[in-house]
């Protein structure tokens, strides 16, 4: 899993930008207007998202248009889903050292 992608998505402003871009390509000025922040701040966050491989951008005159990199978010979701499956299987197996059994035995001793 690409830790830089997760770090980039962990910021609430960058996540809000990604949510907007999920609807398709957007101009930085549109994103800034909807978030109520400056174009410069959005550009800073877009740069970070681009470096993490989440967003692509292209110049149209003086404007910067941005969109999501295809497949990146699906890849992150897939990897997190695999971790969830692994965690569920681990819980089903129970404790590795018998700690759960020891706790149950202590509980019985305390009730006698």
CSV table of C-alpha atoms in Angstrom, one decimal:
chain,number,residue,atom,x,y,z
A,1,UNK,CA,0.0,0.0,0.0
A,2,UNK,CA,1.3,3.5,-0.9
A,3,UNK,CA,1.6,5.3,2.5
A,4,UNK,CA,2.0,8.7,0.7
A,5,UNK,CA,-1.5,8.2,-0.8
A,6,UNK,CA,-3.0,7.5,2.6
A,7,UNK,CA,-1.2,10.5,4.0
A,8,UNK,CA,-2.4,12.8,1.3
A,9,UNK,CA,-6.0,11.6,1.8
A,10,UNK,CA,-5.8,12.0,5.6
A,11,UNK,CA,-6.0,15.8,5.3
A,12,UNK,CA,-9.7,17.0,5.4
A,13,UNK,CA,-9.2,19.7,2.8
A,14,UNK,CA,-7.5,17.3,0.4
A,15,UNK,CA,-10.3,14.8,1.0
A,16,UNK,CA,-12.9,17.5,0.3
A,17,UNK,CA,-11.0,18.2,-3.0
A,18,UNK,CA,-11.0,14.5,-3.9
A,19,UNK,CA,-14.8,14.3,-3.2
A,20,UNK,CA,-15.3,17.2,-5.6
A,21,UNK,CA,-13.1,15.6,-8.2
A,22,UNK,CA,-15.1,12.3,-7.9
A,23,UNK,CA,-17.7,14.1,-10.0
A,24,UNK,CA,-15.3,14.8,-12.8
A,25,UNK,CA,-12.6,17.3,-13.9
A,26,UNK,CA,-12.7,20.7,-12.1
A,27,UNK,CA,-10.9,24.0,-12.3
A,28,UNK,CA,-8.9,25.1,-9.3
A,29,UNK,CA,-11.1,28.3,-9.1
A,30,UNK,CA,-14.3,26.2,-8.9
A,31,UNK,CA,-12.8,24.0,-6.2
A,32,UNK,CA,-11.6,27.0,-4.2
A,33,UNK,CA,-15.0,28.7,-4.6
A,34,UNK,CA,-16.9,25.7,-3.3
A,35,UNK,CA,-14.6,25.2,-0.4
A,36,UNK,CA,-14.5,28.9,0.5
A,37,UNK,CA,-10.7,29.0,0.4
A,38,UNK,CA,-8.1,30.7,-1.8
A,39,UNK,CA,-6.9,29.4,-5.2
A,40,UNK,CA,-3.4,29.3,-3.8
A,41,UNK,CA,-4.4,27.0,-0.9
A,42,UNK,CA,-6.2,24.7,-3.3
A,43,UNK,CA,-3.2,24.7,-5.7
A,44,UNK,CA,-1.0,23.7,-2.7
A,45,UNK,CA,-3.2,20.8,-1.9
A,46,UNK,CA,-3.5,19.8,-5.5
A,47,UNK,CA,0.3,19.6,-5.7
A,48,UNK,CA,0.4,17.3,-2.7
A,49,UNK,CA,-2.3,15.1,-4.2
A,50,UNK,CA,-0.5,15.0,-7.5
A,51,UNK,CA,2.8,14.0,-5.8
A,52,UNK,CA,0.9,11.2,-4.1
A,53,UNK,CA,-0.5,10.0,-7.4
A,54,UNK,CA,-4.1,10.7,-6.6
A,55,UNK,CA,-4.7,13.6,-8.9
A,56,UNK,CA,-3.7,14.6,-12.4
A,57,UNK,CA,-3.8,18.2,-13.7
A,58,UNK,CA,-3.5,20.0,-17.0
A,59,UNK,CA,-3.2,23.7,-18.0
A,60,UNK,CA,-6.0,25.3,-20.0
A,61,UNK,CA,-4.6,28.8,-20.6
A,62,UNK,CA,-3.9,30.2,-17.2
A,63,UNK,CA,-6.3,27.8,-15.4
A,64,UNK,CA,-5.4,24.5,-13.8
A,65,UNK,CA,-7.9,21.7,-14.4
A,66,UNK,CA,-7.7,18.7,-12.2
A,67,UNK,CA,-9.1,15.2,-12.2
A,68,UNK,CA,-8.6,11.9,-10.3
A,69,UNK,CA,-6.0,9.4,-11.5
A,70,UNK,CA,-8.0,6.5,-12.7
A,71,UNK,CA,-8.0,3.4,-10.4
A,72,UNK,CA,-6.1,5.0,-7.5
A,73,UNK,CA,-9.0,5.2,-5.1
A,74,UNK,CA,-10.3,1.8,-6.1
A,75,UNK,CA,-6.8,0.4,-5.4
A,76,UNK,CA,-6.8,1.9,-1.9
A,77,UNK,CA,-10.3,0.7,-1.2
A,78,UNK,CA,-9.4,-2.8,-2.4
A,79,UNK,CA,-6.3,-3.0,-0.2
A,80,UNK,CA,-8.2,-1.7,2.8
A,81,UNK,CA,-10.9,-4.3,2.1
A,82,UNK,CA,-8.2,-7.0,2.1
A,83,UNK,CA,-7.0,-5.8,5.5
A,84,UNK,CA,-10.5,-5.9,6.9
A,85,UNK,CA,-10.9,-9.5,5.7
A,86,UNK,CA,-7.6,-10.4,7.3
A,87,UNK,CA,-8.7,-8.8,10.6
A,88,UNK,CA,-12.0,-10.6,10.6
A,89,UNK,CA,-10.2,-14.0,10.0
A,90,UNK,CA,-7.8,-13.2,12.8
A,91,UNK,CA,-10.6,-12.5,15.2
A,92,UNK,CA,-12.4,-15.7,14.2
A,93,UNK,CA,-9.2,-17.7,15.1
A,94,UNK,CA,-9.1,-16.2,18.6
A,95,UNK,CA,-6.1,-15.5,20.7
A,96,UNK,CA,-2.7,-16.8,19.7
A,97,UNK,CA,-1.5,-17.4,23.3
A,98,UNK,CA,-4.5,-18.7,25.1
A,99,UNK,CA,-5.0,-15.3,26.8
A,100,UNK,CA,-8.7,-15.4,26.1
A,101,UNK,CA,-8.9,-18.9,27.7
A,102,UNK,CA,-7.0,-17.6,30.8
A,103,UNK,CA,-9.4,-14.7,31.2
A,104,UNK,CA,-12.4,-17.0,31.0
A,105,UNK,CA,-10.9,-19.2,33.7
A,106,UNK,CA,-10.2,-16.2,35.9
A,107,UNK,CA,-13.9,-15.2,35.5
A,108,UNK,CA,-15.1,-18.6,36.7
A,109,UNK,CA,-12.8,-18.6,39.7
A,110,UNK,CA,-14.2,-15.1,40.7
A,111,UNK,CA,-17.8,-16.3,40.5
A,112,UNK,CA,-17.3,-19.5,42.7
